[in-house]
PDB file of C-alpha atoms in Angstrom:
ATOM      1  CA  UNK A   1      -7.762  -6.340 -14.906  1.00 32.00           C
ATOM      2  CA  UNK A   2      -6.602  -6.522 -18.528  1.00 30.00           C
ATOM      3  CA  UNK A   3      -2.822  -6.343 -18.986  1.00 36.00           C
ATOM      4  CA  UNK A   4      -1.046  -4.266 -21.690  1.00 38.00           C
ATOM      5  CA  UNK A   5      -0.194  -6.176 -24.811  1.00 40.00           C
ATOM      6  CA  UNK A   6       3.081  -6.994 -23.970  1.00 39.00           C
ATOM      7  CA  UNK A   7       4.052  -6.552 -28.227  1.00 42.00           C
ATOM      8  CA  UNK A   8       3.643  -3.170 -27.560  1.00 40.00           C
ATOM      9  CA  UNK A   9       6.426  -2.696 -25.228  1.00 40.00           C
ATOM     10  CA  UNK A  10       8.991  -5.353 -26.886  1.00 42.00           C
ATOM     11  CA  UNK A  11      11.770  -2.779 -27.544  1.00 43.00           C
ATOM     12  CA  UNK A  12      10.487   0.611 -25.478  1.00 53.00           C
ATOM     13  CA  UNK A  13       9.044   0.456 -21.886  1.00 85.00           C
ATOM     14  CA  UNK A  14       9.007  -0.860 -18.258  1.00 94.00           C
ATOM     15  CA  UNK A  15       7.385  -4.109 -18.497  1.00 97.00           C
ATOM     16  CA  UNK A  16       6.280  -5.545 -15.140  1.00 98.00           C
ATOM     17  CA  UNK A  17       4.234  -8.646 -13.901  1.00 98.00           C
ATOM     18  CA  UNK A  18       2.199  -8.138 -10.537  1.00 98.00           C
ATOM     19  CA  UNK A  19       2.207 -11.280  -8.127  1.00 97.00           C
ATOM     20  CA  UNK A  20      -0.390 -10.382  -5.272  1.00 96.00           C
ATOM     21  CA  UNK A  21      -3.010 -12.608  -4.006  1.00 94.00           C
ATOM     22  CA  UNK A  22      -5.762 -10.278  -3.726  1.00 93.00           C
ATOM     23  CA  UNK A  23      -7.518  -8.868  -7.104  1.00 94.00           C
ATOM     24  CA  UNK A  24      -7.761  -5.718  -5.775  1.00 94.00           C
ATOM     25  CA  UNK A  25      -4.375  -4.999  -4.773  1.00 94.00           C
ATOM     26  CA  UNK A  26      -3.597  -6.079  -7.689  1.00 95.00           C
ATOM     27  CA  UNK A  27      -5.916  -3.966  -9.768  1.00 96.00           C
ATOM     28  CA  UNK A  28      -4.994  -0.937  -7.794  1.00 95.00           C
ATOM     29  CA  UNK A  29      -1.257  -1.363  -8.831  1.00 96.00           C
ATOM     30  CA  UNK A  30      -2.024  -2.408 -12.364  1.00 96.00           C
ATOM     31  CA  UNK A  31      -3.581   1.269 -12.574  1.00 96.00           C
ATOM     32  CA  UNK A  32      -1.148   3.439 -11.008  1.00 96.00           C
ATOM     33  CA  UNK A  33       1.485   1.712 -12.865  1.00 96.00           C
ATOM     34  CA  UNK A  34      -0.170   1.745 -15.935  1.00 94.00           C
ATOM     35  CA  UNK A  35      -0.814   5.402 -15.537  1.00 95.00           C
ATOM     36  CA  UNK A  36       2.703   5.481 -16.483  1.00 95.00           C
ATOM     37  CA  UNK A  37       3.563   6.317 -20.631  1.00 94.00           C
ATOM     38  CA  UNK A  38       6.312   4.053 -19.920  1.00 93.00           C
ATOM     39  CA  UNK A  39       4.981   1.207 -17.830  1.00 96.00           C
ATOM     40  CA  UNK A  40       3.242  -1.499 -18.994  1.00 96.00           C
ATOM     41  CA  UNK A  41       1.719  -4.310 -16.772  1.00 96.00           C
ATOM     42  CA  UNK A  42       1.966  -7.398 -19.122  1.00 97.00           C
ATOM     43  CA  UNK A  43       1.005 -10.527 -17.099  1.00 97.00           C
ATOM     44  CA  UNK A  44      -0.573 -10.908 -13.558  1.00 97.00           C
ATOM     45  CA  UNK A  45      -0.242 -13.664 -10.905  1.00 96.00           C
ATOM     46  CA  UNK A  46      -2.610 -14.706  -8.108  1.00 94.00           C
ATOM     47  CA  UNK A  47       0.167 -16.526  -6.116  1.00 92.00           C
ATOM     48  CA  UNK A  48       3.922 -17.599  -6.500  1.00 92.00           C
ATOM     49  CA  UNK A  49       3.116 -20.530  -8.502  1.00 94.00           C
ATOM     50  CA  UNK A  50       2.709 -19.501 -12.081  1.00 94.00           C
ATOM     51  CA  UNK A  51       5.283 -16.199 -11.512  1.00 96.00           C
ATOM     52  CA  UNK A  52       8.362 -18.396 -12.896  1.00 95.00           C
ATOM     53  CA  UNK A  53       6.360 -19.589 -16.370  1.00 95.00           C
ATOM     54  CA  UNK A  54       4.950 -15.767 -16.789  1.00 96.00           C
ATOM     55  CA  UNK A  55       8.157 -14.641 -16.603  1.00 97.00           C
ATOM     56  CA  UNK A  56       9.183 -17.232 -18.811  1.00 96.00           C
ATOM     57  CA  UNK A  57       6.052 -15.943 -21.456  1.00 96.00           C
ATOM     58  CA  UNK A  58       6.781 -12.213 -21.092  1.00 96.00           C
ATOM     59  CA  UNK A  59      10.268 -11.695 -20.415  1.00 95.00           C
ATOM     60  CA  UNK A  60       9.583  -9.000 -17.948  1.00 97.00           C
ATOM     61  CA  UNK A  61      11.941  -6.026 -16.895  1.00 96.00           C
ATOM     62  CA  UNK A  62      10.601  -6.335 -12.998  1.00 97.00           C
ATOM     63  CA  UNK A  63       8.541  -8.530 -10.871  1.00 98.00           C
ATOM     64  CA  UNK A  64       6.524  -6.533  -8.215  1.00 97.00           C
ATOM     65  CA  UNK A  65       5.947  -9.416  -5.607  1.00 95.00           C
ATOM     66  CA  UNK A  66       3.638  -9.801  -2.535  1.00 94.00           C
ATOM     67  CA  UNK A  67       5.835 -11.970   0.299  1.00 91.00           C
ATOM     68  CA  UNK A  68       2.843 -13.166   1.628  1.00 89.00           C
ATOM     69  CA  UNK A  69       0.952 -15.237  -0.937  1.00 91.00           C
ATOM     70  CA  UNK A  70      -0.972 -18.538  -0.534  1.00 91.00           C
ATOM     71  CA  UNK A  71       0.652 -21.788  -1.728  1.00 92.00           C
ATOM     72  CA  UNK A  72       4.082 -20.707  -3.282  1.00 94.00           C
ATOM     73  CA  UNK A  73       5.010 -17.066  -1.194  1.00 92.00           C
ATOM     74  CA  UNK A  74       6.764 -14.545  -2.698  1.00 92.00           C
ATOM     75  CA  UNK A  75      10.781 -15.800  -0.909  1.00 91.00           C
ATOM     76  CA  UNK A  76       9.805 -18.787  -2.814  1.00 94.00           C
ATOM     77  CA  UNK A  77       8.504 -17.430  -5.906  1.00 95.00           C
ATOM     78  CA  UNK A  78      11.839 -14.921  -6.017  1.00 94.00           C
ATOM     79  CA  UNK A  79      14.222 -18.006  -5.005  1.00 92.00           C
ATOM     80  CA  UNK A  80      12.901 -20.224  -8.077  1.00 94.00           C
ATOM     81  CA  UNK A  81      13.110 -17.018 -10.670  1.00 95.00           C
ATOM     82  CA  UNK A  82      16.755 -17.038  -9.659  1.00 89.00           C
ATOM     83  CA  UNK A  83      16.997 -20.053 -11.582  1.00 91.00           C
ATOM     84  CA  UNK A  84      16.641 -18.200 -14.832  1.00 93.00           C
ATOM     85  CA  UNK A  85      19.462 -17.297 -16.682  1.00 91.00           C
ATOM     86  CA  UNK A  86      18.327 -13.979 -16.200  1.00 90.00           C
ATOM     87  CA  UNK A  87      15.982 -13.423 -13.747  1.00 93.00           C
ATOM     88  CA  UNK A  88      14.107 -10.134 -13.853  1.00 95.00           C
ATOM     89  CA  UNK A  89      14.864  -8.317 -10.480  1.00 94.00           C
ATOM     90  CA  UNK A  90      12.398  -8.434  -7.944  1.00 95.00           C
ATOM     91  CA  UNK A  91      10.730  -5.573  -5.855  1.00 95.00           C
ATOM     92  CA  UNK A  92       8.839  -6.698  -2.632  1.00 92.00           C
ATOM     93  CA  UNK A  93       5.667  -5.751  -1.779  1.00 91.00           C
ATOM     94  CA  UNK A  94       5.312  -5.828   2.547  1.00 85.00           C
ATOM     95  CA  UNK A  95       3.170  -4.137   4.971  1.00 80.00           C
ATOM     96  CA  UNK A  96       5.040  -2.365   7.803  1.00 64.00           C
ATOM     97  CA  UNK A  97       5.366  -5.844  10.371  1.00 65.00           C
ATOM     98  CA  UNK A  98       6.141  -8.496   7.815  1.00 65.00           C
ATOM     99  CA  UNK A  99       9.848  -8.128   8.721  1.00 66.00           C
ATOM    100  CA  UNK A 100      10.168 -12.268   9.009  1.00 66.00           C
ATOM    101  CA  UNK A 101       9.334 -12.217   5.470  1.00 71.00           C
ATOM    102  CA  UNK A 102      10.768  -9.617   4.535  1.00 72.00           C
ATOM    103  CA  UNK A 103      14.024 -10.877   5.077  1.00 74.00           C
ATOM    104  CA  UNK A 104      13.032 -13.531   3.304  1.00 77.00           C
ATOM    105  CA  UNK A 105      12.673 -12.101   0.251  1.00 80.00           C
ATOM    106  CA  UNK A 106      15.401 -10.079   0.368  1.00 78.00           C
ATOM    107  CA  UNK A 107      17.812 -13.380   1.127  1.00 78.00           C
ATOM    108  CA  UNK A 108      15.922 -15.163  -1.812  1.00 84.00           C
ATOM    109  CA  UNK A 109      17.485 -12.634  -4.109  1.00 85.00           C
ATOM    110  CA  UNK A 110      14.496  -9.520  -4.371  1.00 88.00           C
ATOM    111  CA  UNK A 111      16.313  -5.898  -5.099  1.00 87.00           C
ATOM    112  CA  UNK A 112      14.298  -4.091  -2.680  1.00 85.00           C
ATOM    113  CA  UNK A 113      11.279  -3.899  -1.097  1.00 86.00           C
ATOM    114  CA  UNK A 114       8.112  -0.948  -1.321  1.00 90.00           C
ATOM    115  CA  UNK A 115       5.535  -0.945   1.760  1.00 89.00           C
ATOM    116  CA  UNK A 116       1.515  -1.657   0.313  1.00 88.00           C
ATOM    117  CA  UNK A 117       0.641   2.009   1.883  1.00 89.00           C
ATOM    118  CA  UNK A 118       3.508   4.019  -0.161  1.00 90.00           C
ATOM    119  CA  UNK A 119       1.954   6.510  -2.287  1.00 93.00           C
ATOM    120  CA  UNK A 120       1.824   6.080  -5.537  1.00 95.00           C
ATOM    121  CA  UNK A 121       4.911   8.649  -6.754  1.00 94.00           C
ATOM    122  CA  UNK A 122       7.282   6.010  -4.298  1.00 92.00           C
ATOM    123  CA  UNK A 123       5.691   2.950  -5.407  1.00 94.00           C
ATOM    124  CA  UNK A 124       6.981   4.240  -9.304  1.00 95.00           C
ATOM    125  CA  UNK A 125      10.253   5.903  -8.446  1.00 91.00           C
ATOM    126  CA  UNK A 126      10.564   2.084  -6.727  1.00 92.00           C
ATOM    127  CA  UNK A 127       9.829   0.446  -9.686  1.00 95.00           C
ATOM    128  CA  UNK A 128      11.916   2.164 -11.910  1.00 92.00           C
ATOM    129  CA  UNK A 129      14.973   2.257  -9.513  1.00 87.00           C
ATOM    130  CA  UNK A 130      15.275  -1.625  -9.628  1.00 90.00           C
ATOM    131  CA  UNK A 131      13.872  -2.430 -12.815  1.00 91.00           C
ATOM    132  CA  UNK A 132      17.025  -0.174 -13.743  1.00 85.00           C
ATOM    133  CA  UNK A 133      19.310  -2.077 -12.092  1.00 82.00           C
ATOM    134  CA  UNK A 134      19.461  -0.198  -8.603  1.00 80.00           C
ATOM    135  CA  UNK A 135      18.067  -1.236  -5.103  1.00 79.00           C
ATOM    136  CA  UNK A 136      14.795   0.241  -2.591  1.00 85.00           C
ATOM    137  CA  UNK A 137      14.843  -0.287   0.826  1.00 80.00           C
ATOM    138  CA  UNK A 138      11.858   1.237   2.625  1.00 80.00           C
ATOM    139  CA  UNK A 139      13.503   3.787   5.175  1.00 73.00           C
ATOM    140  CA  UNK A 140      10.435   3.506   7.467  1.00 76.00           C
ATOM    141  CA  UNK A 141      11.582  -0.918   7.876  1.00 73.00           C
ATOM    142  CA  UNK A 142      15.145  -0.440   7.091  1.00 69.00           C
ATOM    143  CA  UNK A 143      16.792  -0.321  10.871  1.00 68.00           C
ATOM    144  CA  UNK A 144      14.721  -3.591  11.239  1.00 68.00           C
ATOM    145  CA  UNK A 145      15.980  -5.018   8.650  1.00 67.00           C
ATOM    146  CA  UNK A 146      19.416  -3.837   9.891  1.00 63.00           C
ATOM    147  CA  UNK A 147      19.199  -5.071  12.991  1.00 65.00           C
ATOM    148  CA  UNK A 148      17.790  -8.582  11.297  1.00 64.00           C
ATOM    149  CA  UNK A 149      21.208  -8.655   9.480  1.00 60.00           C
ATOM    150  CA  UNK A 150      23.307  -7.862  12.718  1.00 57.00           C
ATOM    151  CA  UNK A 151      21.647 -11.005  14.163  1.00 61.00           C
ATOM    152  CA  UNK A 152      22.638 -13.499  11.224  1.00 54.00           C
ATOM    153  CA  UNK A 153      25.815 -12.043  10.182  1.00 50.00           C
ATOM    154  CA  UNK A 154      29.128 -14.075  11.208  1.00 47.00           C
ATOM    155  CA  UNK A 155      31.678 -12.541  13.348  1.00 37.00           C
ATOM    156  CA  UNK A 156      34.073 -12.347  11.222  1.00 37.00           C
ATOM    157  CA  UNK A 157      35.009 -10.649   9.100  1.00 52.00           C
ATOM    158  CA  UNK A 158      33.534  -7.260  10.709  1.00 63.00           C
ATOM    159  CA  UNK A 159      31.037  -5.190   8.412  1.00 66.00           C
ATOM    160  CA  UNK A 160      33.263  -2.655   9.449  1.00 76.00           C
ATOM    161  CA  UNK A 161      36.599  -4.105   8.076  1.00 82.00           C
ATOM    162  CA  UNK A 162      35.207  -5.306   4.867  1.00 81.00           C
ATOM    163  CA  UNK A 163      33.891  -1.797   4.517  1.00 86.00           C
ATOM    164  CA  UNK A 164      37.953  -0.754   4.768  1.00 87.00           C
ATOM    165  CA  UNK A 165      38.480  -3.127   1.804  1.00 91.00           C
ATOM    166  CA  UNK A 166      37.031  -0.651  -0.395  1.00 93.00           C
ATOM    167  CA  UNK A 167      38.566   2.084  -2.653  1.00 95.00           C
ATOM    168  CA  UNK A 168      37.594   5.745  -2.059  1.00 94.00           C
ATOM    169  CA  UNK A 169      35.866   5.412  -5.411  1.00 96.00           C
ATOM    170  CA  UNK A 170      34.516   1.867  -4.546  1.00 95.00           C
ATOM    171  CA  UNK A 171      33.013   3.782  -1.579  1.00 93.00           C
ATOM    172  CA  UNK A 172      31.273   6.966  -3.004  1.00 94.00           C
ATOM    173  CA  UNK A 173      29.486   4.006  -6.067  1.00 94.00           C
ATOM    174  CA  UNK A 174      28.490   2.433  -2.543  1.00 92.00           C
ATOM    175  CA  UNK A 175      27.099   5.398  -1.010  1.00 89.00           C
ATOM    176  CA  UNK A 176      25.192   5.873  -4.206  1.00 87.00           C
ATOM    177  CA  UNK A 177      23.564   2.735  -4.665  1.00 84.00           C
ATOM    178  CA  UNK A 178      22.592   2.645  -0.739  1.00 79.00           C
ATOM    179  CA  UNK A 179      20.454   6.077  -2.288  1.00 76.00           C
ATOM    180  CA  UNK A 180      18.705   3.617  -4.661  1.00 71.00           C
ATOM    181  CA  UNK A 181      20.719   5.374  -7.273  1.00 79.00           C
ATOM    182  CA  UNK A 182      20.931   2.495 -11.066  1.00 80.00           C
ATOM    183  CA  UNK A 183      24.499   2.476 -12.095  1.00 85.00           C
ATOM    184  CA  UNK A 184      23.720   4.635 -15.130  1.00 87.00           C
ATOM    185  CA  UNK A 185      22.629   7.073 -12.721  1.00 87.00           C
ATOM    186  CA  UNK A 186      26.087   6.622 -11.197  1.00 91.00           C
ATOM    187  CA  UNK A 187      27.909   6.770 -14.107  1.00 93.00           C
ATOM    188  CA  UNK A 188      26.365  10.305 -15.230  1.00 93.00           C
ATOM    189  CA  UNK A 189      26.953  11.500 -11.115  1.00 94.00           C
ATOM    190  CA  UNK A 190      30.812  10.478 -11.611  1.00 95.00           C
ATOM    191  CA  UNK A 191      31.253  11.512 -14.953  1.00 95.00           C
ATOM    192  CA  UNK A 192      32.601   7.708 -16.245  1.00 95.00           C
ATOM    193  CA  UNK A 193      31.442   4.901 -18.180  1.00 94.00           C
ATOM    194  CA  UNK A 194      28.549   2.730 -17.013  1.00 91.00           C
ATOM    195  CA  UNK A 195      30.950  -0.020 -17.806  1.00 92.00           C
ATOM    196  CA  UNK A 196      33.308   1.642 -15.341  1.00 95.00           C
ATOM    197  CA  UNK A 197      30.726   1.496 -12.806  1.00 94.00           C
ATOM    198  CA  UNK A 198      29.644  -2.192 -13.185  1.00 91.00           C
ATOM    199  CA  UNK A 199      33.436  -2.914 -12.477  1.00 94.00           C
ATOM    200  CA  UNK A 200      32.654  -0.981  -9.284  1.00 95.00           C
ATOM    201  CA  UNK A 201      30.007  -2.578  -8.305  1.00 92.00           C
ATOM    202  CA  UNK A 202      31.415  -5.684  -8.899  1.00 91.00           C
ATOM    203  CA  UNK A 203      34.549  -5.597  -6.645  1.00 94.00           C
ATOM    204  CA  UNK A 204      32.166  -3.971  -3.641  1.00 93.00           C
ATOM    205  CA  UNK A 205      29.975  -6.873  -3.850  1.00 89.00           C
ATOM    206  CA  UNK A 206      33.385  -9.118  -3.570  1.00 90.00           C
ATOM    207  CA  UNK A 207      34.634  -7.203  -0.837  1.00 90.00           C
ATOM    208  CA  UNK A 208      31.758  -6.937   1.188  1.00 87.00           C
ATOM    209  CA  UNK A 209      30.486 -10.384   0.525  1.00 83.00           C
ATOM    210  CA  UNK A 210      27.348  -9.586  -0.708  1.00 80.00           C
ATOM    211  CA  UNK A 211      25.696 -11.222  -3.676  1.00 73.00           C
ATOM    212  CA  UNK A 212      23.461  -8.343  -4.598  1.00 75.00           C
ATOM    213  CA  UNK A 213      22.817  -4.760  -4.165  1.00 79.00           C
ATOM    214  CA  UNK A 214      20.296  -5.204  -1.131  1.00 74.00           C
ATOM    215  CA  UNK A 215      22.996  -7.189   0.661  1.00 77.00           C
ATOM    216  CA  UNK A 216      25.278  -4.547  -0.049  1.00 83.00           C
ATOM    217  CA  UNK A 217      23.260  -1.933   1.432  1.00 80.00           C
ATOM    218  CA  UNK A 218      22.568  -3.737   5.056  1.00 76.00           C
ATOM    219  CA  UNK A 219      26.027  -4.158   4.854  1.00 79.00           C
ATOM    220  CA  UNK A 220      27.030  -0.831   4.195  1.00 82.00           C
ATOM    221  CA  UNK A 221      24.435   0.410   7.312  1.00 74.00           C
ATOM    222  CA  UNK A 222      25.851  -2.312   9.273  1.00 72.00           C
ATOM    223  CA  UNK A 223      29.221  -0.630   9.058  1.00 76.00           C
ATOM    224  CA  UNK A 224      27.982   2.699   9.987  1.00 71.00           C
ATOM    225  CA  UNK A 225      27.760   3.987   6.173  1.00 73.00           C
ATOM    226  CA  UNK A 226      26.381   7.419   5.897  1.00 62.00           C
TER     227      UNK A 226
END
């Protein structure tokens, strides 16, 4: 499919590259996303291997990423992109039993992940939460990936008593970003800076251990979060 001119969306616009193995998945995507006044698909990949130099050409906002690709997979591909200076964040694309891979992804650094049979309204609302700076967890995988977590995570210290760690204010920015919520989005719900919030989310991640907002969010449903 042809891509957008990625000139046109420099300074205004969602840029995003599509890394999917089969043409017509990606084809489909390209044209719901590009459906979108403020979306532009700028660059397409076939497999992991050319997803670090296209993002490298185009200087995309968001990589939507397949985890199961042939020769480089999407973990992979979203492992090497951290690398960058400034990686683009990464939302994964899974059907509903690649949980192994999944996790994957989501330990290789991807924001979120969006299953192939969302409709299209999710799939956009998913791309625009983490290109913005926020996090997607599928509910329908999410206990999965929960219980995944449980499995790996040391016994010490308890989800639970890093979740104590936090501030009440610490915990309703929490609470927000476990609703997929960007931190400007935060920032307008609390009625503070965006700079405020950033500080939040900092000192959660700290406290709970987690590098990013994904790892946050198992963490925060580990603890028994609502």
């Amino acid at each position: 499919m042809q891509v957008a001119d990625p000139e046109l969306y420099m300074t205004t616009g969602l840029r995003v590259i599509i890394a999917d193995d089969q043409a017509m998945v990606r084809a489909g995507l390209a044209l719901i996303l590009g459906a979108e006044p403020d979306i532009a698909v700028v660059a397409e990949c076939e497999d992991g291997t050319s997803v670090l130099s296209k993002v490298r050409a185009h200087q995309p906002d968001l990589v939507l990423m397949d985890v199961r690709m042939p020769n480089v997979d999407g973990p992979e591909a979203t492992r090497r992109l951290q690398t960058l200076a400034e990686p683009p964040p990464v939302l994964a694309l899974t059907t509903f039993d690649d949980d192994a891979v999944l996790w994957g992804a989501l330990t290789a650094g991807a924001a979120g992940f969006v299953l192939k049979d969302s409709p299209a309204e999710v799939l956009i609302t998913a791309v625009r939460a983490v290109a913005g700076g926020g996090a997607w967890l599928d509910p329908r995988v999410l206990p999965r990936v929960i219980a995944r977590a449980r499995d790996g995570s040391p016994a010490s210290p308890t989800a639970t008593q890093a979740l104590e760690q936090l501030t009440p204010r610490e915990l309703e920015v929490l609470r927000r970003i476990c609703r997929g919520a960007t931190n400007g989005e935060i920032a307008a719900e609390l009625h503070v800076g965006e700079r405020t919030v950033k500080s939040h989310v900092s000192a959660i991640f700290s406290k709970l251990g987690a590098r990013d907002r994904a790892a946050a969010i198992i963490a925060a449903y580990d603890a028994g979060l609502r």
